[in-house]
Amino acid sequence: MTVTTATDIPPSMAREVIAHIGRNAPLREARAYRYLLDAGFTIDDLAVMADRRPAFIGWRLDLLKLGRRVQAALDEGRIWWNFAWEIAQLSQPSQNVMLARFDRGEFTTSKQAEQAARALAADEADAQAPNQVRDASGLPWTPLEDRYLLDHWAHGNAQIAEAIGRSENAIPHRRRHLRPEEFPRQAR
Protein backbone atom coordinates (compact mmCIF):
# COMPACT_ATOMS: atom_id res chain seq x y z
CA MET A 1 0.00 0.00 0.00
CA THR A 2 1.45 3.37 -0.95
CA VAL A 3 1.01 6.71 0.72
CA THR A 4 -0.52 9.31 -1.61
CA THR A 5 -0.82 12.34 0.64
CA ALA A 6 0.42 15.71 -0.65
CA THR A 7 2.79 17.12 1.98
CA ASP A 8 6.01 19.08 2.25
CA ILE A 9 7.70 16.03 3.77
CA PRO A 10 8.38 13.12 1.42
CA PRO A 11 6.92 9.79 2.59
CA SER A 12 10.39 8.23 2.69
CA MET A 13 11.49 10.83 5.25
CA ALA A 14 8.31 10.28 7.28
CA ARG A 15 9.04 6.54 7.32
CA GLU A 16 12.54 7.27 8.62
CA VAL A 17 11.14 9.49 11.38
CA ILE A 18 8.73 6.75 12.42
CA ALA A 19 11.45 4.06 12.23
CA HIS A 20 13.70 6.03 14.60
CA ILE A 21 11.08 6.97 17.18
CA GLY A 22 11.55 3.94 19.37
CA ARG A 23 8.77 1.58 20.40
CA ASN A 24 9.22 2.12 24.13
CA ALA A 25 8.75 5.89 24.12
CA PRO A 26 5.00 6.52 23.79
CA LEU A 27 5.19 10.30 24.12
CA ARG A 28 7.99 10.53 21.57
CA GLU A 29 5.82 8.46 19.24
CA ALA A 30 2.83 10.70 19.90
CA ARG A 31 4.82 13.87 19.25
CA ALA A 32 6.25 12.47 16.02
CA TYR A 33 2.79 11.39 14.84
CA ARG A 34 1.42 14.85 15.67
CA TYR A 35 4.27 16.48 13.72
CA LEU A 36 3.57 14.27 10.70
CA LEU A 37 -0.18 14.88 10.94
CA ASP A 38 0.47 18.62 10.99
CA ALA A 39 2.65 18.13 7.91
CA GLY A 40 -0.35 16.74 6.04
CA PHE A 41 -0.26 12.98 6.49
CA THR A 42 -3.41 11.18 7.60
CA ILE A 43 -3.72 8.70 10.44
CA ASP A 44 -4.18 5.94 7.87
CA ASP A 45 -0.94 6.99 6.15
CA LEU A 46 0.91 6.90 9.46
CA ALA A 47 -0.57 3.51 10.30
CA VAL A 48 0.75 2.07 7.03
CA MET A 49 4.20 3.60 7.53
CA ALA A 50 4.45 2.49 11.17
CA ASP A 51 2.93 -0.94 10.52
CA ARG A 52 0.34 -0.26 13.22
CA ARG A 53 -3.44 -0.06 13.30
CA PRO A 54 -4.99 3.43 12.91
CA ALA A 55 -6.55 3.02 16.37
CA PHE A 56 -3.09 2.58 17.87
CA ILE A 57 -1.96 5.86 16.29
CA GLY A 58 -5.05 7.51 17.79
CA TRP A 59 -4.26 6.09 21.23
CA ARG A 60 -0.75 7.47 21.06
CA LEU A 61 -2.09 10.88 19.97
CA ASP A 62 -4.48 10.85 22.94
CA LEU A 63 -1.41 10.91 25.22
CA LEU A 64 -0.80 14.49 24.11
CA LYS A 65 -3.85 15.52 26.18
CA LEU A 66 -1.87 14.78 29.33
CA GLY A 67 -0.74 17.61 31.57
CA ARG A 68 2.95 18.37 32.06
CA ARG A 69 3.25 16.52 35.36
CA VAL A 70 1.71 13.34 33.99
CA GLN A 71 3.76 13.58 30.79
CA ALA A 72 6.90 13.90 32.91
CA ALA A 73 5.89 10.83 34.94
CA LEU A 74 5.31 8.87 31.73
CA ASP A 75 8.63 9.99 30.24
CA GLU A 76 10.45 8.98 33.43
CA GLY A 77 8.78 5.58 33.36
CA ARG A 78 7.01 6.06 36.72
CA ILE A 79 3.60 5.25 35.20
CA TRP A 80 2.53 2.76 32.54
CA TRP A 81 1.37 4.05 29.19
CA ASN A 82 -2.01 2.26 29.49
CA PHE A 83 -2.61 4.06 32.76
CA ALA A 84 -1.43 7.31 31.19
CA TRP A 85 -3.95 6.86 28.37
CA GLU A 86 -6.74 6.40 30.92
CA ILE A 87 -5.57 9.54 32.73
CA ALA A 88 -5.58 11.45 29.42
CA GLN A 89 -9.36 11.00 29.28
CA LEU A 90 -9.71 13.10 32.46
CA SER A 91 -9.78 16.84 33.05
CA GLN A 92 -6.55 18.54 34.11
CA PRO A 93 -7.39 18.66 37.85
CA SER A 94 -8.46 15.01 37.82
CA GLN A 95 -5.24 14.05 36.04
CA ASN A 96 -3.29 15.59 38.91
CA VAL A 97 -5.46 13.78 41.46
CA MET A 98 -4.84 10.41 39.80
CA LEU A 99 -1.10 11.05 39.61
CA ALA A 100 -1.01 12.02 43.30
CA ARG A 101 -2.94 8.85 44.22
CA PHE A 102 -0.51 6.79 42.15
CA ASP A 103 2.52 8.46 43.75
CA ARG A 104 1.09 7.74 47.22
CA GLY A 105 0.99 4.04 46.33
CA GLU A 106 -2.79 3.58 46.42
CA PHE A 107 -2.69 1.12 43.52
CA THR A 108 -0.97 -2.24 43.67
CA THR A 109 -1.48 -3.20 40.02
CA SER A 110 -1.76 -1.38 36.72
CA LYS A 111 -5.26 -2.78 36.20
CA GLN A 112 -6.40 -1.34 39.53
CA ALA A 113 -5.00 2.08 38.60
CA GLU A 114 -6.67 1.99 35.19
CA GLN A 115 -10.02 1.03 36.72
CA ALA A 116 -9.79 3.93 39.17
CA ALA A 117 -9.07 6.33 36.30
CA ARG A 118 -12.02 4.93 34.32
CA ALA A 119 -14.30 5.35 37.34
CA LEU A 120 -13.19 8.96 37.74
CA ALA A 121 -13.80 9.57 34.02
CA ALA A 122 -17.31 8.11 34.39
CA ASP A 123 -17.94 10.40 37.37
CA GLU A 124 -16.81 13.38 35.30
CA ALA A 125 -19.09 12.36 32.43
CA ASP A 126 -22.03 11.98 34.83
CA ALA A 127 -21.30 15.40 36.33
CA GLN A 128 -21.32 16.99 32.88
CA ALA A 129 -24.68 15.41 32.01
CA PRO A 130 -26.48 14.95 35.35
CA ASN A 131 -29.97 14.74 33.81
CA GLN A 132 -29.08 12.25 31.13
CA VAL A 133 -31.98 9.83 30.65
CA ARG A 134 -30.93 6.30 29.79
CA ASP A 135 -34.22 4.39 29.65
CA ALA A 136 -37.82 4.65 28.43
CA SER A 137 -39.25 5.64 31.86
CA GLY A 138 -37.62 9.07 31.67
CA LEU A 139 -35.67 8.56 34.90
CA PRO A 140 -31.87 8.46 34.94
CA TRP A 141 -30.33 5.18 36.00
CA THR A 142 -27.99 5.22 38.94
CA PRO A 143 -24.73 3.30 39.22
CA LEU A 144 -26.35 1.07 41.86
CA GLU A 145 -28.99 0.04 39.36
CA ASP A 146 -26.35 -0.69 36.73
CA ARG A 147 -24.49 -2.80 39.29
CA TYR A 148 -27.71 -4.66 40.17
CA LEU A 149 -28.39 -5.47 36.53
CA LEU A 150 -24.86 -6.69 35.95
CA ASP A 151 -24.96 -8.83 39.09
CA HIS A 152 -28.37 -10.37 38.38
CA TRP A 153 -28.34 -10.70 34.64
CA ALA A 154 -26.10 -13.64 33.76
CA HIS A 155 -25.88 -12.92 30.06
CA GLY A 156 -22.44 -12.93 28.47
CA ASN A 157 -22.90 -9.46 26.97
CA ALA A 158 -23.28 -7.93 30.41
CA GLN A 159 -20.08 -9.60 31.59
CA ILE A 160 -18.21 -8.41 28.51
CA ALA A 161 -19.66 -4.93 28.92
CA GLU A 162 -18.57 -4.81 32.53
CA ALA A 163 -15.06 -5.78 31.51
CA ILE A 164 -14.85 -2.88 29.09
CA GLY A 165 -16.84 -0.47 31.26
CA ARG A 166 -19.79 0.02 28.95
CA SER A 167 -22.78 -1.44 30.76
CA GLU A 168 -25.23 1.16 29.45
CA ASN A 169 -24.66 -0.05 25.89
CA ALA A 170 -25.07 -3.74 26.62
CA ILE A 171 -28.22 -3.89 28.73
CA PRO A 172 -30.75 -1.14 27.88
CA HIS A 173 -33.11 -3.65 26.25
CA ARG A 174 -33.06 -5.67 29.47
CA ARG A 175 -33.99 -2.62 31.54
CA ARG A 176 -37.31 -2.19 29.74
CA HIS A 177 -38.51 -5.53 31.11
CA LEU A 178 -37.69 -4.87 34.75
CA ARG A 179 -39.86 -3.09 37.29
CA PRO A 180 -38.39 0.00 39.00
CA GLU A 181 -39.33 -1.32 42.44
CA GLU A 182 -36.76 -4.08 41.94
CA PHE A 183 -33.94 -1.56 42.42
CA PRO A 184 -32.84 0.39 45.47
CA ARG A 185 -33.07 4.08 44.63
CA GLN A 186 -30.44 6.48 45.85
CA ALA A 187 -31.62 9.47 47.85
CA ARG A 188 -31.76 12.41 45.50
Coordinates of C-alpha atoms in Angstrom, one line a residue:
M1 CA 0.0 0.0 0.0
T2 CA 1.4 3.4 -1.0
V3 CA 1.0 6.7 0.7
T4 CA -0.5 9.3 -1.6
T5 CA -0.8 12.3 0.6
A6 CA 0.4 15.7 -0.6
T7 CA 2.8 17.1 2.0
D8 CA 6.0 19.1 2.3
I9 CA 7.7 16.0 3.8
P10 CA 8.4 13.1 1.4
P11 CA 6.9 9.8 2.6
S12 CA 10.4 8.2 2.7
M13 CA 11.5 10.8 5.2
A14 CA 8.3 10.3 7.3
R15 CA 9.0 6.5 7.3
E16 CA 12.5 7.3 8.6
V17 CA 11.1 9.5 11.4
I18 CA 8.7 6.7 12.4
A19 CA 11.4 4.1 12.2
H20 CA 13.7 6.0 14.6
I21 CA 11.1 7.0 17.2
G22 CA 11.6 3.9 19.4
R23 CA 8.8 1.6 20.4
N24 CA 9.2 2.1 24.1
A25 CA 8.8 5.9 24.1
P26 CA 5.0 6.5 23.8
L27 CA 5.2 10.3 24.1
R28 CA 8.0 10.5 21.6
E29 CA 5.8 8.5 19.2
A30 CA 2.8 10.7 19.9
R31 CA 4.8 13.9 19.3
A32 CA 6.2 12.5 16.0
Y33 CA 2.8 11.4 14.8
R34 CA 1.4 14.9 15.7
Y35 CA 4.3 16.5 13.7
L36 CA 3.6 14.3 10.7
L37 CA -0.2 14.9 10.9
D38 CA 0.5 18.6 11.0
A39 CA 2.7 18.1 7.9
G40 CA -0.3 16.7 6.0
F41 CA -0.3 13.0 6.5
T42 CA -3.4 11.2 7.6
I43 CA -3.7 8.7 10.4
D44 CA -4.2 5.9 7.9
D45 CA -0.9 7.0 6.1
L46 CA 0.9 6.9 9.5
A47 CA -0.6 3.5 10.3
V48 CA 0.7 2.1 7.0
M49 CA 4.2 3.6 7.5
A50 CA 4.4 2.5 11.2
D51 CA 2.9 -0.9 10.5
R52 CA 0.3 -0.3 13.2
R53 CA -3.4 -0.1 13.3
P54 CA -5.0 3.4 12.9
A55 CA -6.6 3.0 16.4
F56 CA -3.1 2.6 17.9
I57 CA -2.0 5.9 16.3
G58 CA -5.0 7.5 17.8
W59 CA -4.3 6.1 21.2
R60 CA -0.8 7.5 21.1
L61 CA -2.1 10.9 20.0
D62 CA -4.5 10.9 22.9
L63 CA -1.4 10.9 25.2
L64 CA -0.8 14.5 24.1
K65 CA -3.8 15.5 26.2
L66 CA -1.9 14.8 29.3
G67 CA -0.7 17.6 31.6
R68 CA 2.9 18.4 32.1
R69 CA 3.3 16.5 35.4
V70 CA 1.7 13.3 34.0
Q71 CA 3.8 13.6 30.8
A72 CA 6.9 13.9 32.9
A73 CA 5.9 10.8 34.9
L74 CA 5.3 8.9 31.7
D75 CA 8.6 10.0 30.2
E76 CA 10.4 9.0 33.4
G77 CA 8.8 5.6 33.4
R78 CA 7.0 6.1 36.7
I79 CA 3.6 5.2 35.2
W80 CA 2.5 2.8 32.5
W81 CA 1.4 4.1 29.2
N82 CA -2.0 2.3 29.5
F83 CA -2.6 4.1 32.8
A84 CA -1.4 7.3 31.2
W85 CA -4.0 6.9 28.4
E86 CA -6.7 6.4 30.9
I87 CA -5.6 9.5 32.7
A88 CA -5.6 11.4 29.4
Q89 CA -9.4 11.0 29.3
L90 CA -9.7 13.1 32.5
S91 CA -9.8 16.8 33.0
Q92 CA -6.6 18.5 34.1
P93 CA -7.4 18.7 37.9
S94 CA -8.5 15.0 37.8
Q95 CA -5.2 14.0 36.0
N96 CA -3.3 15.6 38.9
V97 CA -5.5 13.8 41.5
M98 CA -4.8 10.4 39.8
L99 CA -1.1 11.0 39.6
A100 CA -1.0 12.0 43.3
R101 CA -2.9 8.9 44.2
F102 CA -0.5 6.8 42.2
D103 CA 2.5 8.5 43.8
R104 CA 1.1 7.7 47.2
G105 CA 1.0 4.0 46.3
E106 CA -2.8 3.6 46.4
F107 CA -2.7 1.1 43.5
T108 CA -1.0 -2.2 43.7
T109 CA -1.5 -3.2 40.0
S110 CA -1.8 -1.4 36.7
K111 CA -5.3 -2.8 36.2
Q112 CA -6.4 -1.3 39.5
A113 CA -5.0 2.1 38.6
E114 CA -6.7 2.0 35.2
Q115 CA -10.0 1.0 36.7
A116 CA -9.8 3.9 39.2
A117 CA -9.1 6.3 36.3
R118 CA -12.0 4.9 34.3
A119 CA -14.3 5.3 37.3
L120 CA -13.2 9.0 37.7
A121 CA -13.8 9.6 34.0
A122 CA -17.3 8.1 34.4
D123 CA -17.9 10.4 37.4
E124 CA -16.8 13.4 35.3
A125 CA -19.1 12.4 32.4
D126 CA -22.0 12.0 34.8
A127 CA -21.3 15.4 36.3
Q128 CA -21.3 17.0 32.9
A129 CA -24.7 15.4 32.0
P130 CA -26.5 15.0 35.3
N131 CA -30.0 14.7 33.8
Q132 CA -29.1 12.2 31.1
V133 CA -32.0 9.8 30.6
R134 CA -30.9 6.3 29.8
D135 CA -34.2 4.4 29.7
A136 CA -37.8 4.7 28.4
S137 CA -39.3 5.6 31.9
G138 CA -37.6 9.1 31.7
L139 CA -35.7 8.6 34.9
P140 CA -31.9 8.5 34.9
W141 CA -30.3 5.2 36.0
T142 CA -28.0 5.2 38.9
P143 CA -24.7 3.3 39.2
L144 CA -26.4 1.1 41.9
E145 CA -29.0 0.0 39.4
D146 CA -26.3 -0.7 36.7
R147 CA -24.5 -2.8 39.3
Y148 CA -27.7 -4.7 40.2
L149 CA -28.4 -5.5 36.5
L150 CA -24.9 -6.7 36.0
D151 CA -25.0 -8.8 39.1
H152 CA -28.4 -10.4 38.4
W153 CA -28.3 -10.7 34.6
A154 CA -26.1 -13.6 33.8
H155 CA -25.9 -12.9 30.1
G156 CA -22.4 -12.9 28.5
N157 CA -22.9 -9.5 27.0
A158 CA -23.3 -7.9 30.4
Q159 CA -20.1 -9.6 31.6
I160 CA -18.2 -8.4 28.5
A161 CA -19.7 -4.9 28.9
E162 CA -18.6 -4.8 32.5
A163 CA -15.1 -5.8 31.5
I164 CA -14.8 -2.9 29.1
G165 CA -16.8 -0.5 31.3
R166 CA -19.8 0.0 28.9
S167 CA -22.8 -1.4 30.8
E168 CA -25.2 1.2 29.4
N169 CA -24.7 -0.1 25.9
A170 CA -25.1 -3.7 26.6
I171 CA -28.2 -3.9 28.7
P172 CA -30.7 -1.1 27.9
H173 CA -33.1 -3.6 26.2
R174 CA -33.1 -5.7 29.5
R175 CA -34.0 -2.6 31.5
R176 CA -37.3 -2.2 29.7
H177 CA -38.5 -5.5 31.1
L178 CA -37.7 -4.9 34.7
R179 CA -39.9 -3.1 37.3
P180 CA -38.4 0.0 39.0
E181 CA -39.3 -1.3 42.4
E182 CA -36.8 -4.1 41.9
F183 CA -33.9 -1.6 42.4
P184 CA -32.8 0.4 45.5
R185 CA -33.1 4.1 44.6
Q186 CA -30.4 6.5 45.9
A187 CA -31.6 9.5 47.8
R188 CA -31.8 12.4 45.5

